mmCIF file of C-alpha atoms and ligand atoms in Angstrom:
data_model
loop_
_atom_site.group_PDB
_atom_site.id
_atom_site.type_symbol
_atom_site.label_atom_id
_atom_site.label_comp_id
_atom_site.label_asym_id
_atom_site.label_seq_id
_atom_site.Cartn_x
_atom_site.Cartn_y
_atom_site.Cartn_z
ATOM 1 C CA UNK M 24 24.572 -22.976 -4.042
ATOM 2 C CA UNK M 25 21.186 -22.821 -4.894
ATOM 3 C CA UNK M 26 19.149 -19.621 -6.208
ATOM 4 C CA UNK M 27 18.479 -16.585 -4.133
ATOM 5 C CA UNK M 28 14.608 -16.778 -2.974
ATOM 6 C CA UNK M 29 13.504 -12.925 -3.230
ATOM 7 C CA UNK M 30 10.817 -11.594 -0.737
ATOM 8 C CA UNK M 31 9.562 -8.457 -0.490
ATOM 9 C CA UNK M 32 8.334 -7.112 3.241
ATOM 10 C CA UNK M 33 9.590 -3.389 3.041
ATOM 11 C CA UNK M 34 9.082 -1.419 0.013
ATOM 12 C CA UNK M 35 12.610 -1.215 0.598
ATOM 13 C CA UNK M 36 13.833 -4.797 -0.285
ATOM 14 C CA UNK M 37 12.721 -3.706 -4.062
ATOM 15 C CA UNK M 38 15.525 -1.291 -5.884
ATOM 16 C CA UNK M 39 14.456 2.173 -7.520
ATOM 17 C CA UNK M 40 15.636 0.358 -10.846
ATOM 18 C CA UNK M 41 13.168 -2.757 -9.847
ATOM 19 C CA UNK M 42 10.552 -0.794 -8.985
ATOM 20 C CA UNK M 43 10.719 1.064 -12.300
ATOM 21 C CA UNK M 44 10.839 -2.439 -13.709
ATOM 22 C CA UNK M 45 7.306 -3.497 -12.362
ATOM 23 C CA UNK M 46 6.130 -0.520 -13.376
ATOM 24 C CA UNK M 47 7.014 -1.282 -17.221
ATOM 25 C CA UNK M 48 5.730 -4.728 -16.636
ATOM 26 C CA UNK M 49 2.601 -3.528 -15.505
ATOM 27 C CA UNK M 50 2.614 -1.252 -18.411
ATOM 28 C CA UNK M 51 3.161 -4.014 -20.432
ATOM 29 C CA UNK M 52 0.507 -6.068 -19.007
ATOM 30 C CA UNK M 53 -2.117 -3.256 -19.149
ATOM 31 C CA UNK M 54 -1.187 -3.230 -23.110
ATOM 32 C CA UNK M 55 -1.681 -6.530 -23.772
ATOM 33 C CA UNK M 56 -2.845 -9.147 -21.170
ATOM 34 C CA UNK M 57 -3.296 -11.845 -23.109
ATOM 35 C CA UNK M 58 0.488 -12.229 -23.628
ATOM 36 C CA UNK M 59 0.528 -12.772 -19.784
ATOM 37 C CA UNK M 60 -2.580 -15.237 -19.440
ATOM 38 C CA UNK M 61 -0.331 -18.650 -19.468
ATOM 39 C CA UNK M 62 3.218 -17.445 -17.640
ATOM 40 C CA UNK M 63 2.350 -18.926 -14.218
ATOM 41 C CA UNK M 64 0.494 -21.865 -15.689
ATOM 42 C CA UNK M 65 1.137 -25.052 -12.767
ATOM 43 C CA UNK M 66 2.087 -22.118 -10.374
ATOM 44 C CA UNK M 67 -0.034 -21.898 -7.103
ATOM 45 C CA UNK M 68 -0.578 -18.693 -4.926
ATOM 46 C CA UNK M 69 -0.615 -19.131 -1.239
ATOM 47 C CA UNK M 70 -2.921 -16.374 0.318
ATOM 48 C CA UNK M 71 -2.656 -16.366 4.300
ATOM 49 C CA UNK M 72 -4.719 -13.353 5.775
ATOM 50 C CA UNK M 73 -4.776 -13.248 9.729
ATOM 51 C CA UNK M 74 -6.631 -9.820 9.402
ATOM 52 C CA UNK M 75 -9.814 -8.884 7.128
ATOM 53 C CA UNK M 76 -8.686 -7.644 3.572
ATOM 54 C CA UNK M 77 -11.103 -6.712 -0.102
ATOM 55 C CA UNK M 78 -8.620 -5.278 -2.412
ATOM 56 C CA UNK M 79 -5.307 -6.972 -1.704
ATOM 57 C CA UNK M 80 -6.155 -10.475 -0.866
ATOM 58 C CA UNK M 81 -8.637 -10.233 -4.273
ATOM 59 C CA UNK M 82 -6.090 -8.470 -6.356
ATOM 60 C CA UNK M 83 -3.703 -11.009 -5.681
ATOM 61 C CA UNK M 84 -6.033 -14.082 -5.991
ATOM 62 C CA UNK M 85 -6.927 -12.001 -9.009
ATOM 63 C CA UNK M 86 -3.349 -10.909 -10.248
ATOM 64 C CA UNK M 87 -2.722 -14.868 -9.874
ATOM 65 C CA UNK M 88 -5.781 -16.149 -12.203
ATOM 66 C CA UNK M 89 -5.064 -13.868 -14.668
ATOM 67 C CA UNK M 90 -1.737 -15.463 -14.982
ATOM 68 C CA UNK M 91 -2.855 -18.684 -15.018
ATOM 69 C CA UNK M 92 -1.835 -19.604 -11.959
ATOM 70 C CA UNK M 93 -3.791 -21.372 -9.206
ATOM 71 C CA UNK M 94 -4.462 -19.643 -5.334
ATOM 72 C CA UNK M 95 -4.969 -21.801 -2.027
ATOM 73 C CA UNK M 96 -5.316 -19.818 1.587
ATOM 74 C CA UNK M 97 -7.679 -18.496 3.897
ATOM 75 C CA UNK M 98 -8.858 -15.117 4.671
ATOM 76 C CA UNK M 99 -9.109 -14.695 8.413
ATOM 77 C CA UNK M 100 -6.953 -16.556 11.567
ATOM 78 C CA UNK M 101 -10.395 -18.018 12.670
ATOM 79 C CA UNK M 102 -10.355 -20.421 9.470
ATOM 80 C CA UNK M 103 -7.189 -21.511 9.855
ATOM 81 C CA UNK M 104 -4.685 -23.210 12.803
ATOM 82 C CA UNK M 105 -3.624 -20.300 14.340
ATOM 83 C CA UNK M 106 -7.124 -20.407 16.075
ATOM 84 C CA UNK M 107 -5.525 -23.516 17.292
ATOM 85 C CA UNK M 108 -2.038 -22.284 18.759
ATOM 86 C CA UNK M 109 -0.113 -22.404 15.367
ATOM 87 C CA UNK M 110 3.035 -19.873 14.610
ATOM 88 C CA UNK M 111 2.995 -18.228 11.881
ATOM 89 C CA UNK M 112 6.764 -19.776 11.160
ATOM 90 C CA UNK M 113 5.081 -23.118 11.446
ATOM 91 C CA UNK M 114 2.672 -22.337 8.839
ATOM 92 C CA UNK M 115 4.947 -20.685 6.918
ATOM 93 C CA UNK M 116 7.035 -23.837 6.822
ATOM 94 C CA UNK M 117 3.826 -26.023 5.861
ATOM 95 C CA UNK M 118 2.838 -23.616 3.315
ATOM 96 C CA UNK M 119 6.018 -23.693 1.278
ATOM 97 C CA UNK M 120 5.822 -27.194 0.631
ATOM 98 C CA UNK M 121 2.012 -26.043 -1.216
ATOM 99 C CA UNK M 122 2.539 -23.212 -3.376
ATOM 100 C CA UNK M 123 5.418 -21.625 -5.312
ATOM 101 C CA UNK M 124 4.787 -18.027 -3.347
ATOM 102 C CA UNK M 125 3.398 -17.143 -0.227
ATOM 103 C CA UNK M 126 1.220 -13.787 0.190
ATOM 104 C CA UNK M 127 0.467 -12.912 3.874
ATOM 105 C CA UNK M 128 -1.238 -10.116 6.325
ATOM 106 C CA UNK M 129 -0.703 -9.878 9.904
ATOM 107 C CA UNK M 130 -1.859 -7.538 12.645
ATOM 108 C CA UNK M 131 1.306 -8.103 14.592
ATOM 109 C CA UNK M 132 4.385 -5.777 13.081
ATOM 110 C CA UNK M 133 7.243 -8.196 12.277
ATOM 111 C CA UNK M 134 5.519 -11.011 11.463
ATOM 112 C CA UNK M 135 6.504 -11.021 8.004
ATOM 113 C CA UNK M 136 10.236 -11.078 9.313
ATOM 114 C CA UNK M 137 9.539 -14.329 10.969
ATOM 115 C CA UNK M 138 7.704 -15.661 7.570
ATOM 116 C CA UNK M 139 11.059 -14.850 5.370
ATOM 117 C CA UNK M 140 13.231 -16.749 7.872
ATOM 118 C CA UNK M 141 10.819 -19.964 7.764
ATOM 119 C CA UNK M 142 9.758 -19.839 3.707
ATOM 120 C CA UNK M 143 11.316 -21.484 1.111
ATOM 121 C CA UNK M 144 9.331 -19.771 -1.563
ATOM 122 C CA UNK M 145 9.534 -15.977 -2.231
ATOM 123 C CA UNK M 146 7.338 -14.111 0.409
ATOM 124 C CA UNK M 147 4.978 -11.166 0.099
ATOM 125 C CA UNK M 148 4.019 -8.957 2.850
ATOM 126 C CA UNK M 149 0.571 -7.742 2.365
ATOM 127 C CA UNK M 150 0.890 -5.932 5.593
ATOM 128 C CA UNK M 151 1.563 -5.949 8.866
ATOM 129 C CA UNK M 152 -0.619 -4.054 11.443
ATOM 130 C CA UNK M 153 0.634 -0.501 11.680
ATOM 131 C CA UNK M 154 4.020 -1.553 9.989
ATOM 132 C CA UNK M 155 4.398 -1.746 6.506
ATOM 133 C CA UNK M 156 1.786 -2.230 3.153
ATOM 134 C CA UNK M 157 4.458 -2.474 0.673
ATOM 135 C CA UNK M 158 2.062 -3.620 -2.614
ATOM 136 C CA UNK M 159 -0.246 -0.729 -1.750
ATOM 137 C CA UNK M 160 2.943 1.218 -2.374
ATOM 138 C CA UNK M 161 3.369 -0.124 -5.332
ATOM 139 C CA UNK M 162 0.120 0.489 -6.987
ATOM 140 C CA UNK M 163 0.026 4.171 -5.513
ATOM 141 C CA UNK M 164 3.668 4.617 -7.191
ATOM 142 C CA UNK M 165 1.929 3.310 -10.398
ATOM 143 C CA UNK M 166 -1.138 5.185 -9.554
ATOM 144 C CA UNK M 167 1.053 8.539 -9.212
ATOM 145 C CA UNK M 168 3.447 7.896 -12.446
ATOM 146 C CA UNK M 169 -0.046 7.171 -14.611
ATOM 147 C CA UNK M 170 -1.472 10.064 -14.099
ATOM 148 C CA UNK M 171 1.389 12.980 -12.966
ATOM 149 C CA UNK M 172 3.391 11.483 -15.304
ATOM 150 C CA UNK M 173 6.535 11.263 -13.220
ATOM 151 C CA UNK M 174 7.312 10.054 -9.032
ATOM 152 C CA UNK M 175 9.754 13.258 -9.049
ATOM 153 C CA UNK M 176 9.395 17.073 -7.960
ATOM 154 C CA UNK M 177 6.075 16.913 -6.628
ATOM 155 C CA UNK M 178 4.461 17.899 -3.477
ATOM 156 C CA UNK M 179 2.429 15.416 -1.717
ATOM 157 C CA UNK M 180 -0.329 15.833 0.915
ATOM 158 C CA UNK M 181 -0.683 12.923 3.140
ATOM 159 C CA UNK M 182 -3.929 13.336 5.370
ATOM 160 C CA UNK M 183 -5.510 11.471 8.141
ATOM 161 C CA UNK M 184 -4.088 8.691 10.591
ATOM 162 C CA UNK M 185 -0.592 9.325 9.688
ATOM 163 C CA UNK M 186 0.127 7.284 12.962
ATOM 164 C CA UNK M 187 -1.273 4.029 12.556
ATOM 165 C CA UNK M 188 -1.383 4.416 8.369
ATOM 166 C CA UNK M 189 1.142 1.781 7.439
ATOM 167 C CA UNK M 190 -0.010 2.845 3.769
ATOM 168 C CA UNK M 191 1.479 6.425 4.592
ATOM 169 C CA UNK M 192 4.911 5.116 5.947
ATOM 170 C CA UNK M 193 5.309 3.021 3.094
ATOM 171 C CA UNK M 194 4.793 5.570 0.372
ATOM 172 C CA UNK M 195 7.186 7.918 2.240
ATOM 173 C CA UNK M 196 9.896 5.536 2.302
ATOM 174 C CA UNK M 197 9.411 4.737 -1.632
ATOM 175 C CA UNK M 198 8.981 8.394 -2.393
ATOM 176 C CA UNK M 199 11.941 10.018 -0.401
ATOM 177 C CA UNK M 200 13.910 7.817 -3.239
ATOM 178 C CA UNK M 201 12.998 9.924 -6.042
ATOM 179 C CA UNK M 202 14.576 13.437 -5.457
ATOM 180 C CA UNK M 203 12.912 16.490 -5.343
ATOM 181 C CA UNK M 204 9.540 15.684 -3.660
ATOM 182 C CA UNK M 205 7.598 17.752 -0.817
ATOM 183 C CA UNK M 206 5.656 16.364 1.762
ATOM 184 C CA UNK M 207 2.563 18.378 3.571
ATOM 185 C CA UNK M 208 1.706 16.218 6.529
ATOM 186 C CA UNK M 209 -1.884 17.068 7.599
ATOM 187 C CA UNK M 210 -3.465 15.623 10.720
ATOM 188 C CA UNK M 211 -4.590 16.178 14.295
ATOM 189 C CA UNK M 212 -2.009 16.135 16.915
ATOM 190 C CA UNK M 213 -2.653 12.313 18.213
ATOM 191 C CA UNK M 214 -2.461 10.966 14.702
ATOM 192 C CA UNK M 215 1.151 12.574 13.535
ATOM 193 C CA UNK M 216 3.446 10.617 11.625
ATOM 194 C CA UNK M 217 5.809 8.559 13.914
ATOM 195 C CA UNK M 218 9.341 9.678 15.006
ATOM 196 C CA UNK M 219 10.891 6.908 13.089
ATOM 197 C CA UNK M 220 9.244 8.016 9.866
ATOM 198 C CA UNK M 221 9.678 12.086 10.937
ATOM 199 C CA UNK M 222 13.163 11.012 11.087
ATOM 200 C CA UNK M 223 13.830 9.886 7.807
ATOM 201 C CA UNK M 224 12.437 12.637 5.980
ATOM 202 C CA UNK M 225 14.334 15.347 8.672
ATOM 203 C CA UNK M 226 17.551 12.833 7.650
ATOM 204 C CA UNK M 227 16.976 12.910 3.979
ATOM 205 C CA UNK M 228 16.962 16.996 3.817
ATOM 206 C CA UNK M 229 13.715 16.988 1.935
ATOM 207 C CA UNK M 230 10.872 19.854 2.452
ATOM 208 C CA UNK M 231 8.096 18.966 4.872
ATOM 209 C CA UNK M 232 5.752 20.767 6.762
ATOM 210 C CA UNK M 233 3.109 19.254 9.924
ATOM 211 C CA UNK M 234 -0.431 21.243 9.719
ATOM 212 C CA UNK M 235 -3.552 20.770 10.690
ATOM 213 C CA UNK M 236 -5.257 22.209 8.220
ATOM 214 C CA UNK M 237 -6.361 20.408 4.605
ATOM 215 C CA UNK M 238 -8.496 23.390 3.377
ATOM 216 C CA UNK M 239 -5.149 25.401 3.998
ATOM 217 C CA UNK M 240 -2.800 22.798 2.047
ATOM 218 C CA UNK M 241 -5.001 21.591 -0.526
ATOM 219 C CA UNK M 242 -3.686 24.498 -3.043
ATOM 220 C CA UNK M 243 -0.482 23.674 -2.780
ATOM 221 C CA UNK M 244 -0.687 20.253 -3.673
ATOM 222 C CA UNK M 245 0.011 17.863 -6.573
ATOM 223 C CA UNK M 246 -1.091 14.512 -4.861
ATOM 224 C CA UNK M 247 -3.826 14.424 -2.507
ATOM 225 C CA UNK M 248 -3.383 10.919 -0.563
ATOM 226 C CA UNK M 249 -6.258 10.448 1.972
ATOM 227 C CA UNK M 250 -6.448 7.723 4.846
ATOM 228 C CA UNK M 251 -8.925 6.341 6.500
ATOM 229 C CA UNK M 252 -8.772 6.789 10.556
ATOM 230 C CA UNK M 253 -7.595 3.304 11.808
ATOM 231 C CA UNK M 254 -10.214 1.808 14.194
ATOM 232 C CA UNK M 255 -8.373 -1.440 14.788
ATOM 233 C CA UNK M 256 -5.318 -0.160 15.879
ATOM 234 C CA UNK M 257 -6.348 2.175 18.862
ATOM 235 C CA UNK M 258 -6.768 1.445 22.245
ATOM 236 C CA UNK M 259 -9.791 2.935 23.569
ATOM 237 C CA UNK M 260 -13.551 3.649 21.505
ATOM 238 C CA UNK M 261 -13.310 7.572 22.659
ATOM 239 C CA UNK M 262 -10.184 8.449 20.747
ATOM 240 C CA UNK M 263 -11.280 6.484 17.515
ATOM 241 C CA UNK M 264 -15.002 8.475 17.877
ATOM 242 C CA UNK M 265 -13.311 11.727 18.927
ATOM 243 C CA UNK M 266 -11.089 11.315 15.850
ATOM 244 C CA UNK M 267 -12.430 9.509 13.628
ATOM 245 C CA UNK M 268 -14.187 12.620 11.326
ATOM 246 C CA UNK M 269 -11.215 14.681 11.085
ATOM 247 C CA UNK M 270 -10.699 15.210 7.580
ATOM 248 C CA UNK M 271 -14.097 14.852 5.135
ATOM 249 C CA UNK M 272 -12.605 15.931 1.677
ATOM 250 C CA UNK M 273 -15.988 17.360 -0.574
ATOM 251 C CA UNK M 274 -16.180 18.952 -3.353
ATOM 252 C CA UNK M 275 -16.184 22.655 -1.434
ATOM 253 C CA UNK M 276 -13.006 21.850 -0.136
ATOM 254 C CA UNK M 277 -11.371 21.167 -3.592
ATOM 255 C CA UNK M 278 -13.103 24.581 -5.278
ATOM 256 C CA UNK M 279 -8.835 25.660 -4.499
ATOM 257 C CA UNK M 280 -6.936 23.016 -5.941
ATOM 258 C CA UNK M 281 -5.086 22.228 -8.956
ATOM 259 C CA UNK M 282 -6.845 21.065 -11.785
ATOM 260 C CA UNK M 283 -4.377 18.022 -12.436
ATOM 261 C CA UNK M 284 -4.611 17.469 -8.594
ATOM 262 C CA UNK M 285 -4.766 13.793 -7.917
ATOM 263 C CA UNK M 286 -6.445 12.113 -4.916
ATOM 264 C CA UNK M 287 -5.328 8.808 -3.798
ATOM 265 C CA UNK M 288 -6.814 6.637 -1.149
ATOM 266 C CA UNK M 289 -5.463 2.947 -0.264
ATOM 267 C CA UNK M 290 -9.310 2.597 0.898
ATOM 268 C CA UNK M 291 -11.789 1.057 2.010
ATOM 269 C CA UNK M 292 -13.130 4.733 2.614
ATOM 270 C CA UNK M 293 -15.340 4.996 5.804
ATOM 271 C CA UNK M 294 -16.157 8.847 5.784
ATOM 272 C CA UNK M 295 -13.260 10.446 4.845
ATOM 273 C CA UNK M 296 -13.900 11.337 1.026
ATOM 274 C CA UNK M 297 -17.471 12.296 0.401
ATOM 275 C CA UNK M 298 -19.287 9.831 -2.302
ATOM 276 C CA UNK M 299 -19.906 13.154 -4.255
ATOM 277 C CA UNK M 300 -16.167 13.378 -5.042
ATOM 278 C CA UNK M 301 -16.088 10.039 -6.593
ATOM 279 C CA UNK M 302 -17.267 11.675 -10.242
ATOM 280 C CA UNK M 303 -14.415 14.512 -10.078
ATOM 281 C CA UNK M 304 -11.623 13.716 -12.723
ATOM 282 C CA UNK M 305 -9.018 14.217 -9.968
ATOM 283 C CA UNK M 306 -10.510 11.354 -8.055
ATOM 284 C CA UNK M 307 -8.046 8.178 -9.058
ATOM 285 C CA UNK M 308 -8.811 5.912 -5.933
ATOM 286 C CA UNK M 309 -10.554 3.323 -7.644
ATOM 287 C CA UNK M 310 -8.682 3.688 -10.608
ATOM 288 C CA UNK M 311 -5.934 2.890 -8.232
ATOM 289 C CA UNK M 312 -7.420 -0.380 -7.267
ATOM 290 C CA UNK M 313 -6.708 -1.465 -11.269
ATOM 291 C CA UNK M 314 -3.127 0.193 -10.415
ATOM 292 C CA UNK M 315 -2.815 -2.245 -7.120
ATOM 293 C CA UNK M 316 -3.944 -5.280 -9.355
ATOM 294 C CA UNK M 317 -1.483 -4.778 -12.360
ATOM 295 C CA UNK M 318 1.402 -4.209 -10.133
ATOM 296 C CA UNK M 319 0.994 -7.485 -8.074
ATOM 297 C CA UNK M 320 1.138 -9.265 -11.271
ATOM 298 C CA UNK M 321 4.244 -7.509 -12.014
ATOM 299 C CA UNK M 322 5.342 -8.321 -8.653
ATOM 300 C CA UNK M 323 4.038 -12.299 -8.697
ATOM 301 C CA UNK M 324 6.110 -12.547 -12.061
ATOM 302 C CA UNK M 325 9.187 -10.958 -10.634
ATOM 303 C CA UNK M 326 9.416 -13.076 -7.718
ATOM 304 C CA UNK M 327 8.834 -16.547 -9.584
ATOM 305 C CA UNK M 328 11.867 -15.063 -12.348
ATOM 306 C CA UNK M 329 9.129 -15.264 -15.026
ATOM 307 C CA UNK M 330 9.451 -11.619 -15.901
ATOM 308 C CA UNK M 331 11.815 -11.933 -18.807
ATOM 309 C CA UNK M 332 9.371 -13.497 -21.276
HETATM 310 N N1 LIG X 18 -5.792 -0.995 0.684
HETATM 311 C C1 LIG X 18 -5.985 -2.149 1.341
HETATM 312 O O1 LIG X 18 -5.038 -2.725 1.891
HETATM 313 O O2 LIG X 18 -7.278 -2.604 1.337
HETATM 314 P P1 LIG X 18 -7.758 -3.956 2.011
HETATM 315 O O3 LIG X 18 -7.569 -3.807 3.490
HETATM 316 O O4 LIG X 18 -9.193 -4.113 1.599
HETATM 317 O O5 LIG X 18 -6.879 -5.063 1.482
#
């Protein structure tokens, strides 16, 4: 029989002991990259993104360099042969016979699913429209364990487009693995967290509470994680303007929170965090960009079995 190929499109395909594994490896990289520089040396990185992308299609061509390896793909359908008709299992197909791993994004939920049963290289879901961002949860678990110092026993505020933010379900589903966590879910009415995802944490017996209000939460909390309001994914122009401005965190608005608060965002920002928060000490979303980048090497090293030196 030959070897297992590993893919990850749910955070959920990675074990709590794995996880904790990338997140030494990551450690380990972050202490000394040049032990790292050669391991995926004649490796290539395939990098298919049907939907626009910064940080995770560069953090993965970037994760990739830095380990030597090479990265081939395209960054938008338009580019590539779906403009022409082609499945995504038929380029998956393609694609495995040109790189060793395949990274994709997808607007269409389930996409990835078709991907695993068509590669014959380990997959990556980089996410699929409101689905599932499973390497953003990785960096925000890294991103919460740097600087709380631990993934258990805190209370989390998740704020924003709790509906469409696949960031949001995927951190909820890692999260509700490590016991003793609270969850404040903070948006307007049209932009609550999905039944399926209410579900799991009503299932799991964990404390959570729906408000409305982020002034009213934010003393309560030990991790602020912000969203953006997700233009793409609603139907009509009036909702997304009529909702769009919910939640502006400033300064004001943080004069009640804990000192070692800290405030995620999976960005790109539009207007949710005011620009003058960016120089508050509790403000780790581009810090969690370096999180995102470390993690996906972790992750690229895993998946190729390279991760035992
Ligand atoms: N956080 C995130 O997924 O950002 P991009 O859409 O820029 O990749």
């Amino acid at each position: 029989m030959g070897k297992e190929i590993r893919s990850v499109v749910n955070i959920l395909d990675l074990s709590v002991d794995e996880i904790n594994h990338l997140m030494e490896l990551a450690d380990a990289i972050e202490a000394d990259p040049g032990k790292f520089q050669e391991c995926c040396a004649h490796r290539k990185l395939a990098v298919l993104f049907y939907e626009p992308s910064t940080r995770t299609r560069l953090s993965f061509e970037a994760a990739m360099l830095e380990l030597g390896g090479q990265v081939l793909g395209f960054a938008g359908a338009d580019s590539s042969s779906a403009a022409k008709g082609e499945s995504v299992a038929d380029t998956i197909r393609v694609v495995s016979n040109y790189a060793d791993i395949i990274v994709m994004r997808h607007p269409k939920e389930g996409a990835p699913v078709v991907a695993v049963q068509n590669a014959s290289v380990p997959f990556i879901n980089a996410g699929d429209g409101g689905h599932f961002h499973p390497t953003q949860t990785l960096a925000d678990l890294l991103t919460i364990r740097r600087t709380r110092g631990r993934l258990e026993g805190l209370t989390l505020g998740l704020c924003g487009d709790l509906k469409f933010g696949r960031t949001v379900h995927s951190l909820i589903d890692a999260m509700l693995r490590y016991p003793g966590n609270r969850y404040v879910l903070i948006s307007p009415e049209e932009l609550r967290l999905p039944f399926y995802e209410l579900e799991k944490l009503e299932k799991s017996g964990v404390l959570y509470q729906e408000v409305n209000s982020l002034e009213e939460a934010i003393p309560d909390l030990d991790i602020l994680y912000m969203t953006r309001v997700q233009k793409e994914r609603f139907f009509n122009e009036e909702d997304y303007l009529r909702l769009k401005d919910s939640y502006i965190l400033t300064p004001e608005k943080l004069l009640k929170s804990r000192e070692d608060l800290a405030i995620l965002h999976p960005l790109p920002r539009v207007n949710e965090i005011s620009v003058q928060v960016d120089k508050d000490p509790r403000a780790k979303y581009f810090y969690q960009t370096l999180c995102g980048k470390q993690m996906r090497m972790a992750l690229i090293l895993f998946l190729l079995g390279l991760d035992k030196g």
